Coordinates of C-alpha atoms in Angstrom, one line a residue:
X5 CA 33.2 27.3 12.9
X6 CA 36.6 25.8 12.4
X7 CA 36.4 22.3 10.8
X8 CA 37.4 19.8 13.6
X9 CA 39.5 17.7 11.1
X10 CA 41.6 20.9 10.1
X11 CA 42.1 21.7 13.8
X12 CA 43.9 18.3 14.3
X13 CA 46.1 18.5 11.2
X14 CA 49.0 20.1 12.9
X15 CA 48.7 18.2 16.3
X16 CA 51.5 15.7 17.3
X17 CA 51.1 12.2 16.0
X18 CA 48.1 13.2 13.6
X19 CA 46.7 10.3 11.7
X20 CA 45.5 11.6 8.3
X21 CA 42.7 10.1 6.3
X22 CA 43.1 9.3 2.6
X23 CA 40.1 8.7 0.3
X24 CA 42.4 7.2 -2.3
X25 CA 43.1 4.2 -0.2
X26 CA 39.9 3.9 1.9
X27 CA 36.3 3.1 0.7
X28 CA 34.6 5.0 3.4
X29 CA 31.0 4.4 2.2
X30 CA 29.0 3.1 -0.7
X31 CA 26.0 4.8 -2.5
X32 CA 23.6 3.9 0.2
X33 CA 22.7 4.8 3.7
X34 CA 25.6 3.9 6.0
X35 CA 25.5 4.0 9.8
X36 CA 28.9 3.9 11.4
X37 CA 28.7 2.4 14.9
X38 CA 31.5 2.7 17.4
X39 CA 32.1 3.7 21.1
X40 CA 32.9 7.2 22.0
X41 CA 36.5 8.1 21.2
X42 CA 36.9 6.2 17.9
X43 CA 37.0 9.3 15.7
X44 CA 33.4 9.2 14.2
X45 CA 32.9 13.0 14.3
X46 CA 36.4 13.7 13.0
X47 CA 35.7 11.2 10.1
X48 CA 32.4 13.0 9.2
X49 CA 34.3 16.5 9.5
X50 CA 36.9 15.1 7.0
X51 CA 34.3 14.0 4.6
X52 CA 32.7 17.4 4.7
X53 CA 36.0 19.1 4.1
X54 CA 37.0 16.9 1.4
X55 CA 33.6 16.8 -0.6
X56 CA 31.9 20.1 0.1
X57 CA 32.2 22.7 -2.8
X58 CA 32.0 25.4 -0.2
X59 CA 35.3 24.1 1.5
X60 CA 38.9 23.9 0.3
X61 CA 40.6 20.7 0.8
X62 CA 43.8 21.5 -1.1
X63 CA 45.9 21.6 2.1
X64 CA 44.9 18.1 3.2
X65 CA 47.8 16.3 1.4
X66 CA 45.5 14.0 -0.4
X67 CA 45.2 13.3 -4.2
X68 CA 42.9 15.7 -5.9
X69 CA 40.1 13.7 -7.6
X70 CA 37.2 14.9 -9.5
X71 CA 35.1 14.4 -6.3
X72 CA 37.2 16.8 -4.2
X73 CA 35.2 20.0 -3.3
X74 CA 32.7 19.1 -6.1
X75 CA 29.5 18.2 -4.1
X76 CA 26.8 19.8 -2.1
X77 CA 27.2 18.5 1.5
X78 CA 24.3 18.7 3.9
X79 CA 25.7 18.4 7.5
X80 CA 23.8 17.9 10.7
X81 CA 25.0 17.4 14.2
X82 CA 22.6 15.8 16.7
X83 CA 25.2 15.6 19.6
X84 CA 23.5 18.5 21.4
X85 CA 20.1 16.6 21.5
X86 CA 18.7 16.3 25.1
X87 CA 14.8 16.2 24.6
X88 CA 12.8 14.5 27.5
X89 CA 9.5 14.4 25.5
X90 CA 8.5 14.0 21.9
X91 CA 7.2 17.6 21.9
X92 CA 10.6 18.8 22.9
X93 CA 12.3 16.7 20.2
X94 CA 10.0 18.2 17.5
X95 CA 11.0 21.7 18.7
X96 CA 14.6 20.6 18.5
X97 CA 14.3 19.3 15.0
X98 CA 12.3 22.3 13.9
X99 CA 15.1 24.6 15.0
X100 CA 17.8 22.4 13.4
X101 CA 15.9 22.6 10.0
X102 CA 15.6 26.4 10.4
X103 CA 19.4 26.6 10.6
X104 CA 19.8 24.1 7.8
X105 CA 17.4 25.8 5.5
X106 CA 18.8 29.1 6.1
X107 CA 22.2 27.8 5.1
X108 CA 21.2 25.7 2.1
X109 CA 18.3 27.2 0.3
X110 CA 19.0 28.8 -3.0
X111 CA 19.6 32.5 -2.6
X112 CA 18.5 33.2 -6.2
X113 CA 15.1 31.6 -5.8
X114 CA 12.4 34.3 -5.0
X115 CA 9.3 32.1 -4.2
X116 CA 9.1 29.5 -1.6
X117 CA 5.9 27.8 -0.5
X118 CA 4.5 28.0 3.0
X119 CA 6.2 24.8 4.4
X120 CA 9.7 26.3 3.5
X121 CA 8.9 29.5 5.3
X122 CA 7.5 27.6 8.3
X123 CA 10.7 25.6 8.4
X124 CA 12.8 28.9 8.3
X125 CA 10.7 30.3 11.3
X126 CA 11.3 27.1 13.3
X127 CA 7.6 26.1 13.0
X128 CA 8.1 23.0 10.8
X129 CA 5.3 20.6 11.3
X130 CA 5.9 16.8 11.9
X131 CA 4.9 16.2 8.3
X132 CA 7.3 18.8 7.1
X133 CA 10.2 17.5 9.3
X134 CA 9.9 14.0 7.6
X135 CA 10.4 15.5 4.3
X136 CA 12.7 18.3 5.3
X137 CA 16.0 16.9 3.9
X138 CA 14.3 15.8 0.8
X139 CA 13.0 19.4 0.3
X140 CA 16.5 20.7 0.2
X141 CA 17.5 17.9 -2.2
X142 CA 14.7 19.0 -4.6
X143 CA 15.8 22.6 -4.2
X144 CA 19.3 21.8 -5.4
X145 CA 18.6 18.8 -7.7
X146 CA 21.2 18.9 -10.4
X147 CA 22.5 15.8 -12.2
X148 CA 26.2 16.5 -11.5
X149 CA 25.6 18.0 -7.9
X150 CA 24.3 15.2 -5.9
X151 CA 24.4 16.0 -2.2
X152 CA 26.3 14.0 0.4
X153 CA 24.2 13.9 3.6
X154 CA 26.2 13.7 6.8
X155 CA 24.5 13.4 10.2
X156 CA 26.7 13.0 13.4
X157 CA 25.3 11.3 16.5
X158 CA 22.2 10.2 14.7
X159 CA 21.4 7.5 17.3
X160 CA 21.5 9.9 20.3
X161 CA 17.9 10.9 19.9
X162 CA 17.0 7.2 19.8
X163 CA 18.8 6.7 23.1
X164 CA 17.0 9.7 24.7
X165 CA 13.6 8.5 23.5
X166 CA 14.2 5.0 25.0
X167 CA 15.1 6.5 28.3
X168 CA 12.1 8.9 28.4
X169 CA 9.4 6.7 26.8
X170 CA 8.8 8.0 23.3
X171 CA 10.9 5.6 21.2
X172 CA 8.2 4.5 18.7
X173 CA 7.5 8.2 17.7
X174 CA 11.2 9.1 17.4
X175 CA 12.1 6.0 15.6
X176 CA 9.4 6.6 12.9
X177 CA 10.4 10.3 12.6
X178 CA 14.1 9.8 12.3
X179 CA 14.1 7.0 9.7
X180 CA 11.5 8.6 7.7
X181 CA 13.7 11.8 7.5
X182 CA 16.6 9.8 6.0
X183 CA 14.4 7.5 3.8
X184 CA 15.2 9.5 0.6
X185 CA 16.2 8.4 -2.9
X186 CA 19.9 7.8 -2.5
X187 CA 20.7 6.1 -5.7
X188 CA 19.1 8.7 -7.9
X189 CA 19.5 12.1 -6.2
X190 CA 22.2 11.6 -3.5
X191 CA 25.9 10.6 -3.4
X192 CA 25.2 8.8 -0.1
X193 CA 23.9 9.3 3.5
X194 CA 26.5 8.7 6.2
X195 CA 25.4 8.5 9.8
X196 CA 27.4 7.9 13.0
X197 CA 26.2 6.5 16.3
X198 CA 27.4 5.3 19.6
X199 CA 27.5 1.8 21.0
X200 CA 29.1 0.6 24.2
X201 CA 32.5 -1.1 23.8
X202 CA 32.1 -4.7 23.1
X203 CA 28.4 -4.6 22.9
X204 CA 25.9 -4.7 20.0
X205 CA 23.4 -2.3 18.6
X206 CA 20.7 -1.5 21.4
X207 CA 17.8 -0.7 18.9
X208 CA 16.3 -2.1 15.7
X209 CA 17.4 -0.7 12.4
X210 CA 15.6 -0.7 9.1
X211 CA 16.7 -3.3 6.6
X212 CA 17.8 -0.6 4.1
X213 CA 20.5 0.8 6.5
X214 CA 24.0 -0.7 6.5
X215 CA 25.2 -0.9 10.0
X216 CA 29.0 -0.6 9.7
X217 CA 31.5 -2.0 12.3
X218 CA 34.1 0.3 14.0
X219 CA 36.9 -1.5 12.1
X220 CA 35.6 0.1 8.9
X221 CA 36.5 3.6 10.2
X222 CA 40.1 4.7 9.7
X223 CA 42.5 4.3 12.7
X224 CA 39.7 3.2 15.0
X225 CA 41.5 0.9 17.3
X226 CA 44.6 3.2 17.7
X227 CA 42.3 6.3 18.2
X228 CA 40.3 4.5 20.9
X229 CA 43.4 3.3 22.7
X230 CA 44.8 6.8 22.6
X231 CA 41.6 8.4 23.8
X232 CA 40.5 5.9 26.5
X233 CA 43.5 3.8 27.3
X234 CA 41.4 0.6 26.6
X235 CA 41.3 -1.9 23.8
X236 CA 38.5 -1.7 21.2
X237 CA 36.5 -4.9 21.3
X238 CA 34.8 -5.6 17.9
X239 CA 32.0 -8.3 18.0
X240 CA 31.9 -10.8 15.1
X241 CA 28.2 -9.9 14.4
X242 CA 26.2 -6.9 14.8
X243 CA 22.6 -8.0 14.4
X244 CA 20.1 -5.4 15.5
X245 CA 17.6 -6.5 18.2
X246 CA 13.9 -6.7 17.2
X247 CA 13.0 -4.4 20.1
X248 CA 15.0 -1.6 21.8
X249 CA 17.2 -2.9 24.7
X250 CA 15.5 -2.1 28.1
X251 CA 18.7 -1.7 29.9
X252 CA 19.2 1.5 31.9
X253 CA 23.0 1.1 32.1
X254 CA 23.5 0.5 28.4
X255 CA 21.2 3.4 27.4
X256 CA 22.8 5.8 30.1
X257 CA 26.2 4.9 28.6
X258 CA 25.0 6.4 25.3
X259 CA 23.6 9.6 26.7
X260 CA 26.1 12.5 27.5
X261 CA 25.4 15.7 29.2
X262 CA 25.2 18.6 26.7
X263 CA 24.3 22.3 26.7
X264 CA 20.9 22.9 25.2
X265 CA 20.9 23.7 21.5
X266 CA 21.6 27.4 21.4
X267 CA 20.1 28.3 17.9
X268 CA 17.4 30.9 17.9
X269 CA 15.3 32.7 15.2
X270 CA 16.6 36.2 14.8
X271 CA 14.6 39.3 14.1
X272 CA 16.3 39.7 10.8
X273 CA 15.2 36.2 9.8
X274 CA 11.6 36.9 10.9
X275 CA 11.6 40.0 8.7
X276 CA 12.9 38.1 5.8
X277 CA 10.2 35.3 6.2
X278 CA 7.5 38.0 6.5
X279 CA 8.4 39.3 3.1
X280 CA 8.7 35.8 1.8
X281 CA 5.1 35.1 2.9
X282 CA 3.9 38.3 1.1
X283 CA 5.7 37.2 -2.0
X284 CA 4.2 33.7 -1.7
X285 CA 0.7 35.0 -1.3
X286 CA 1.2 37.4 -4.2
X287 CA 2.5 34.3 -6.3
X288 CA -0.8 32.3 -5.3
X289 CA -3.0 35.3 -6.3
X290 CA -1.2 35.5 -9.6
X291 CA -1.6 31.8 -10.2
X292 CA -5.3 32.1 -9.3
X293 CA -5.6 35.0 -11.7
X294 CA -3.9 32.9 -14.4
X295 CA -6.3 30.0 -13.6
X296 CA -9.4 32.1 -14.0
X297 CA -8.0 33.6 -17.2
X298 CA -7.3 30.1 -18.6
X299 CA -10.7 28.9 -17.5
X300 CA -12.3 31.8 -19.3
X301 CA -10.3 30.9 -22.4
X302 CA -11.3 27.3 -22.2
X303 CA -14.9 28.3 -21.7
X304 CA -14.8 30.4 -24.9
X305 CA -13.4 27.4 -26.9
X306 CA -15.8 24.8 -25.3
X307 CA -18.9 26.9 -25.0
X308 CA -19.5 26.7 -28.6
X309 CA -22.6 25.3 -30.5
X310 CA -21.8 21.8 -31.9
X311 CA -21.5 22.4 -35.6
X312 CA -23.9 20.7 -38.0
X313 CA -21.4 20.3 -40.8
X314 CA -18.7 18.4 -38.9
X315 CA -17.8 15.3 -40.9
X316 CA -21.3 14.0 -41.7
X317 CA -22.6 14.7 -38.3
X318 CA -26.3 14.0 -37.8
X319 CA -28.2 17.4 -37.9
X320 CA -29.7 16.5 -34.5
X321 CA -26.4 16.7 -32.8
X322 CA -26.1 20.4 -33.4
X323 CA -29.1 21.2 -31.1
X324 CA -28.3 19.5 -27.8
X325 CA -31.8 19.4 -26.4
X326 CA -33.2 15.8 -26.2
X327 CA -37.0 16.1 -25.6
X328 CA -38.3 13.7 -23.0
X329 CA -41.0 12.6 -25.4
X330 CA -38.4 11.0 -27.7
X331 CA -36.9 9.1 -24.7
X332 CA -37.2 5.2 -25.2
X333 CA -38.7 3.8 -21.9
X334 CA -36.5 0.8 -21.7
X335 CA -33.4 3.1 -21.4
X336 CA -34.9 5.0 -18.6
X337 CA -35.9 1.8 -16.8
X338 CA -32.3 0.5 -17.1
X339 CA -30.9 3.8 -15.7
X340 CA -33.4 3.5 -12.8
X341 CA -32.4 -0.1 -12.3
X342 CA -28.8 0.9 -12.0
X343 CA -29.7 3.7 -9.5
X344 CA -31.5 1.2 -7.3
X345 CA -29.1 -1.7 -7.4
X346 CA -25.6 -0.6 -8.3
X347 CA -22.9 1.5 -6.5
X348 CA -23.3 4.2 -9.2
X349 CA -20.5 6.3 -7.8
X350 CA -18.1 3.7 -9.3
X351 CA -18.4 3.5 -13.0
X352 CA -16.7 0.1 -13.1
X353 CA -19.6 -1.4 -11.1
X354 CA -21.9 0.1 -13.7
X355 CA -19.8 -1.3 -16.5
X356 CA -19.9 -4.9 -15.0
X357 CA -23.6 -4.7 -14.3
X358 CA -24.7 -3.5 -17.7
X359 CA -22.2 -5.1 -20.1
X360 CA -20.7 -8.3 -18.7
X361 CA -21.0 -11.2 -16.2
X362 CA -17.8 -12.8 -15.0
X363 CA -18.7 -16.4 -15.9
X364 CA -16.9 -18.7 -18.2
X365 CA -18.5 -19.5 -21.5
X366 CA -19.0 -23.2 -22.3
X367 CA -17.4 -23.6 -25.6
X368 CA -14.3 -25.1 -27.1
X369 CA -12.0 -22.2 -28.3
X370 CA -9.5 -24.8 -29.6
X371 CA -12.0 -25.1 -32.6
X372 CA -11.1 -21.6 -33.7
X373 CA -8.7 -22.2 -36.5
X374 CA -6.5 -19.4 -37.7
X375 CA -2.8 -18.7 -38.0
X376 CA -3.1 -15.3 -36.2
X377 CA -4.4 -16.6 -32.8
X378 CA -3.2 -15.1 -29.5
X379 CA -4.5 -14.7 -25.9
X380 CA -4.7 -11.1 -24.9
X381 CA -3.4 -9.7 -21.6
X382 CA -6.8 -10.1 -20.1
X383 CA -7.9 -13.7 -19.4
X384 CA -11.3 -12.6 -20.7
X385 CA -10.6 -12.4 -24.3
X386 CA -9.3 -14.5 -27.1
X387 CA -8.1 -12.2 -29.9
X388 CA -7.8 -13.0 -33.7
X389 CA -5.8 -10.5 -35.9
X390 CA -5.3 -10.2 -39.6
X391 CA -3.6 -7.0 -40.9
X392 CA -2.3 -6.3 -44.3
X393 CA -1.4 -2.8 -43.1
X394 CA -2.2 -3.1 -39.3
X395 CA -1.8 0.1 -37.4
X396 CA -2.8 1.5 -34.0
X397 CA -5.5 4.1 -34.0
X398 CA -8.4 1.8 -34.7
X399 CA -10.8 4.8 -34.7
X400 CA -10.7 4.6 -38.5
X401 CA -12.4 1.3 -38.5
X402 CA -16.1 0.6 -38.0
X403 CA -16.6 -1.4 -34.8
X404 CA -19.2 -4.2 -34.9
X405 CA -20.6 -5.9 -31.8
X406 CA -22.0 -9.5 -32.4
X407 CA -24.3 -11.0 -29.7
X408 CA -25.1 -14.6 -30.2
X409 CA -28.2 -16.2 -28.7
X410 CA -26.5 -19.6 -28.1
X411 CA -22.7 -19.3 -27.1
X412 CA -22.0 -22.8 -28.2
X413 CA -21.9 -21.5 -31.7
X414 CA -19.1 -19.1 -31.1
X415 CA -16.3 -21.2 -32.5
X416 CA -18.0 -22.1 -35.7
X417 CA -19.3 -18.6 -36.1
X418 CA -15.7 -17.1 -35.6
X419 CA -14.2 -19.5 -38.0
X420 CA -16.7 -18.9 -40.8
X421 CA -16.5 -15.1 -40.5
X422 CA -12.6 -15.3 -40.4
X423 CA -12.6 -17.5 -43.5
X424 CA -14.9 -15.0 -45.2
X425 CA -12.7 -12.0 -44.3
X426 CA -9.4 -13.8 -45.1
X427 CA -10.8 -14.4 -48.6
X428 CA -12.6 -11.1 -49.4
X429 CA -11.4 -8.3 -47.1
X430 CA -9.6 -5.5 -49.1
X431 CA -8.3 -3.9 -45.9
X432 CA -7.0 -5.0 -42.5
X433 CA -9.4 -6.3 -39.8
X434 CA -9.3 -7.4 -36.3
X435 CA -11.6 -9.9 -34.3
X436 CA -12.0 -10.3 -30.6
X437 CA -14.0 -13.1 -29.0
X438 CA -15.1 -12.9 -25.5
X439 CA -14.2 -15.8 -23.1
X440 CA -16.8 -14.7 -20.4
X441 CA -20.5 -14.5 -20.6
X442 CA -21.4 -11.1 -21.6
X443 CA -24.0 -9.4 -23.8
X444 CA -21.7 -9.4 -26.9
X445 CA -19.7 -12.5 -27.7
X446 CA -17.5 -11.1 -30.6
X447 CA -16.2 -7.7 -31.8
X448 CA -15.1 -7.0 -35.4
X449 CA -13.1 -4.0 -36.6
X450 CA -13.4 -3.6 -40.4
X451 CA -12.8 -0.9 -42.9
X452 CA -15.7 0.8 -44.5
X453 CA -14.7 -0.8 -47.9
X454 CA -15.4 -4.2 -46.4
X455 CA -18.3 -3.4 -44.1
X456 CA -21.3 -3.6 -46.4
X457 CA -20.2 -6.9 -48.0
X458 CA -19.5 -8.3 -44.5
X459 CA -22.9 -7.1 -43.3
X460 CA -24.6 -9.0 -46.2
X461 CA -22.5 -12.1 -45.3
X462 CA -23.8 -12.0 -41.8
X463 CA -27.4 -11.9 -42.8
X464 CA -27.4 -15.7 -43.0
X465 CA -26.9 -15.7 -39.3
X466 CA -30.0 -13.5 -38.4
X467 CA -31.7 -16.3 -36.5
X468 CA -28.6 -16.8 -34.3
X469 CA -28.1 -13.0 -33.5
X470 CA -29.7 -10.7 -31.1
X471 CA -29.4 -6.9 -30.5
X472 CA -28.9 -6.9 -26.7
X473 CA -26.6 -3.9 -26.1
X474 CA -28.5 -1.1 -24.5
X475 CA -26.2 1.8 -25.2
X476 CA -25.2 0.9 -28.8
X477 CA -26.6 2.1 -32.0
X478 CA -27.8 -1.0 -34.0
X479 CA -28.1 -1.6 -37.7
X480 CA -30.3 -4.6 -37.8
X481 CA -28.7 -7.0 -35.2
X482 CA -25.3 -5.5 -35.4
X483 CA -24.1 -3.1 -32.8
X484 CA -22.1 -0.2 -34.5
X485 CA -19.8 2.4 -33.1
X486 CA -16.3 3.9 -33.7
X487 CA -13.4 3.0 -31.5
X488 CA -12.7 5.8 -29.0
X489 CA -9.4 7.5 -29.0
X490 CA -8.4 6.2 -25.5
X491 CA -11.5 4.6 -24.1
X492 CA -14.0 1.9 -25.2
X493 CA -17.6 2.8 -25.9
X494 CA -18.8 0.9 -22.8
X495 CA -16.4 2.7 -20.6
X496 CA -17.4 6.1 -21.7
X497 CA -21.1 5.4 -21.3
X498 CA -20.4 3.8 -17.9
X499 CA -18.6 7.0 -16.6
X500 CA -21.4 9.2 -18.1
X501 CA -24.1 7.2 -16.3
X502 CA -22.0 7.3 -13.0
X503 CA -21.7 11.2 -13.2
X504 CA -25.3 11.7 -14.2
X505 CA -26.8 9.5 -11.5
X506 CA -24.7 11.3 -8.8
X507 CA -26.5 14.6 -9.9
X508 CA -30.1 13.4 -9.8
X509 CA -32.1 13.6 -6.5
X510 CA -34.7 10.9 -7.1
X511 CA -35.2 8.0 -9.6
X512 CA -38.3 9.7 -10.9
X513 CA -36.4 12.3 -12.6
X514 CA -34.1 9.9 -14.4
X515 CA -34.1 10.2 -18.1
X516 CA -31.8 9.1 -20.9
X517 CA -32.3 12.2 -22.9
X518 CA -31.7 14.4 -19.9
X519 CA -28.5 12.6 -19.3
X520 CA -27.3 13.3 -22.8
X521 CA -28.4 16.9 -22.5
X522 CA -26.4 17.2 -19.3
X523 CA -23.4 15.7 -21.0
X524 CA -23.3 18.2 -23.7
X525 CA -23.9 21.1 -21.4
X526 CA -21.0 19.9 -19.2
X527 CA -18.8 19.6 -22.2
X528 CA -19.6 23.0 -23.4
X529 CA -19.3 24.2 -19.9
X530 CA -22.8 25.5 -19.5
X531 CA -24.0 23.9 -16.4
X532 CA -25.4 26.2 -13.7
X533 CA -23.0 27.4 -10.9
X534 CA -20.0 26.4 -12.8
X535 CA -20.5 22.8 -11.9
X536 CA -18.6 21.0 -14.6
X537 CA -17.7 17.9 -12.6
X538 CA -19.9 15.9 -15.0
X539 CA -17.4 16.8 -17.7
X540 CA -15.2 14.2 -16.2
X541 CA -12.1 15.0 -18.3
X542 CA -11.0 16.9 -21.4
X543 CA -11.7 14.1 -23.9
X544 CA -11.2 14.9 -27.6
X545 CA -14.1 16.0 -29.7
X546 CA -14.8 12.5 -31.1
X547 CA -15.5 11.4 -27.6
X548 CA -18.5 13.8 -27.7
X549 CA -19.6 13.0 -31.3
X550 CA -19.8 9.2 -30.7
X551 CA -22.1 9.2 -27.7
X552 CA -24.4 11.9 -29.4
X553 CA -24.5 10.1 -32.7
X554 CA -25.3 6.9 -30.8
X555 CA -27.9 8.5 -28.7
X556 CA -29.6 10.0 -31.8
X557 CA -30.1 6.4 -33.1
X558 CA -31.2 5.1 -29.7
X559 CA -34.0 7.6 -29.3
X560 CA -35.1 7.4 -33.0
X561 CA -34.0 10.9 -34.2
X562 CA -32.1 9.2 -37.1
X563 CA -31.0 5.8 -38.2
X564 CA -27.7 4.2 -39.3
X565 CA -27.9 5.3 -42.9
X566 CA -25.0 4.4 -45.2
X567 CA -23.3 7.8 -44.9
X568 CA -23.8 8.1 -41.1
X569 CA -20.7 9.2 -39.0
X570 CA -20.5 5.9 -37.3
X571 CA -20.1 4.1 -40.7
X572 CA -17.6 6.6 -42.1
X573 CA -13.8 6.2 -42.6
X574 CA -12.7 9.6 -43.6
X575 CA -9.2 9.0 -42.3
X576 CA -7.9 12.5 -42.5
X577 CA -10.9 14.2 -40.8
X578 CA -11.3 11.6 -38.1
X579 CA -7.7 11.9 -37.3
X580 CA -8.1 15.6 -36.9
X581 CA -11.2 15.0 -34.6
X582 CA -9.4 12.6 -32.3
X583 CA -6.6 15.3 -31.9
X584 CA -8.9 18.1 -30.9
X585 CA -10.3 19.1 -27.5
X586 CA -12.8 21.9 -28.7
X587 CA -14.7 22.8 -31.8
X588 CA -12.6 26.0 -32.2
X589 CA -9.4 23.9 -32.3
X590 CA -11.0 21.5 -34.7
X591 CA -11.9 24.4 -37.1
X592 CA -8.4 25.8 -36.9
X593 CA -6.9 22.4 -37.7
X594 CA -9.3 21.7 -40.6
X595 CA -8.5 25.2 -42.0
X596 CA -4.7 24.6 -41.6
X597 CA -5.1 21.2 -43.4
X598 CA -7.0 22.8 -46.4
X599 CA -4.4 25.5 -46.6
X600 CA -1.6 23.1 -46.8
X601 CA -3.4 21.2 -49.6

């Protein structure tokens, strides 16, 4: 089709456009509103001719800038819209998108998903139509090839929808279609629309659309005078109404008779889309084959007996059966209590129920004296830090939970322990004091070099401490664990409990040891019927070791002896563990580490 602007170049008294002297639009969504006869369509045709890399604007007698014929231009014309119902409108837009996709989709791309193929066949759903323009953007998204989107007579469908009673649906559809990321992936979106001469906008507009007056367009007044013999009246303000104007005369003035949109889906295109569906289904089958293959590879790595010799692992962790007879009754009772009283499908509810109560502690934190005092992002904690060589990755440290019987002693207890560590600690340490009532009131991270001496120091507080944490291994009255790679000890146990309780059918079958056994079977992908939902994510190996080592202490299989994993600080091997997602991966990395040495 001949470009309308080029057709006018050689006509008498032609008024050319020059982008060098006119700022036609900015990097946003611009809606140019003017009566018929002001040159809106000609203006869009000029923009297409000047910017589109498929065009040649060298004969337009304008300066050649780096923008000329350097962009992809998506051009749509709604001037042939005449749908009397929303269903007719959807069919119209589906055909428009078929024509648009056929023109703009990459020819060198072999595989397109179903919604692209549906669009080519004129079967685009309402959901696909909303994203149709953006789909083309994604298909052509290149840093230096940002599309310019041009839509002529954009407001005509709105006028038709007001007249025939489906305005709300049309308004939602149209503005969703152009609500795309202009600033990042588009040069601009330029729209045109009709308004009666001397009148305002007859329908609401979203706040993110710039409604441009006729005077912004080039030669508008002169063109309108030539085409209509009338003077163009420009109002001082163009404020859109809050609801569409219910004025038959105004709306009828915006609607013009037009031939029905003549595009139809050809047999050639249908043959092409048929092959595209075959290619897409073959692609899905290949992806499924790869997924199954990857799943088998993952199973091979995870379905692997937990090694006994992994960094001082307790020998009990190698055999993942936890006999019911070794199951402490108080843990079973607690799990059943959660099952009865808590929304166990939400692990955060379990976390709150088991580990903390949101209630302020009555104590004076101003009595905590240290030069390294700061309030953490959460209002629940007051943190104290002293680091000679502070680093992220606290998994090297031993994590100690302190539970005080009487919370009024928190400030004096913290101060005394801080003074001791400042004077005696050989390595870095970190202290966190809880500002809410919870089972533990303070947490310490200390290096193994300082742990045993610090433990001895804390003995003088035996009468003030209690071992109240249900899912923590205790050494005396000190709760002991290692810091997780990305989650806390309490968080991981809360998630584990949530997934386990969703599997049981009655509270009578609930068992802590059965929960731990299920946890390991899920992690090694041994659950029946491939049900591995309990293995809630691919956590590193250390996220399996710590719950198992803790469980062994809780059910009395072992104690927290001095060389127990939870009291170790073998930095090199722990670092490897926190980086691994399977035992085979761990063995490969350990082997590589020793080969380098």
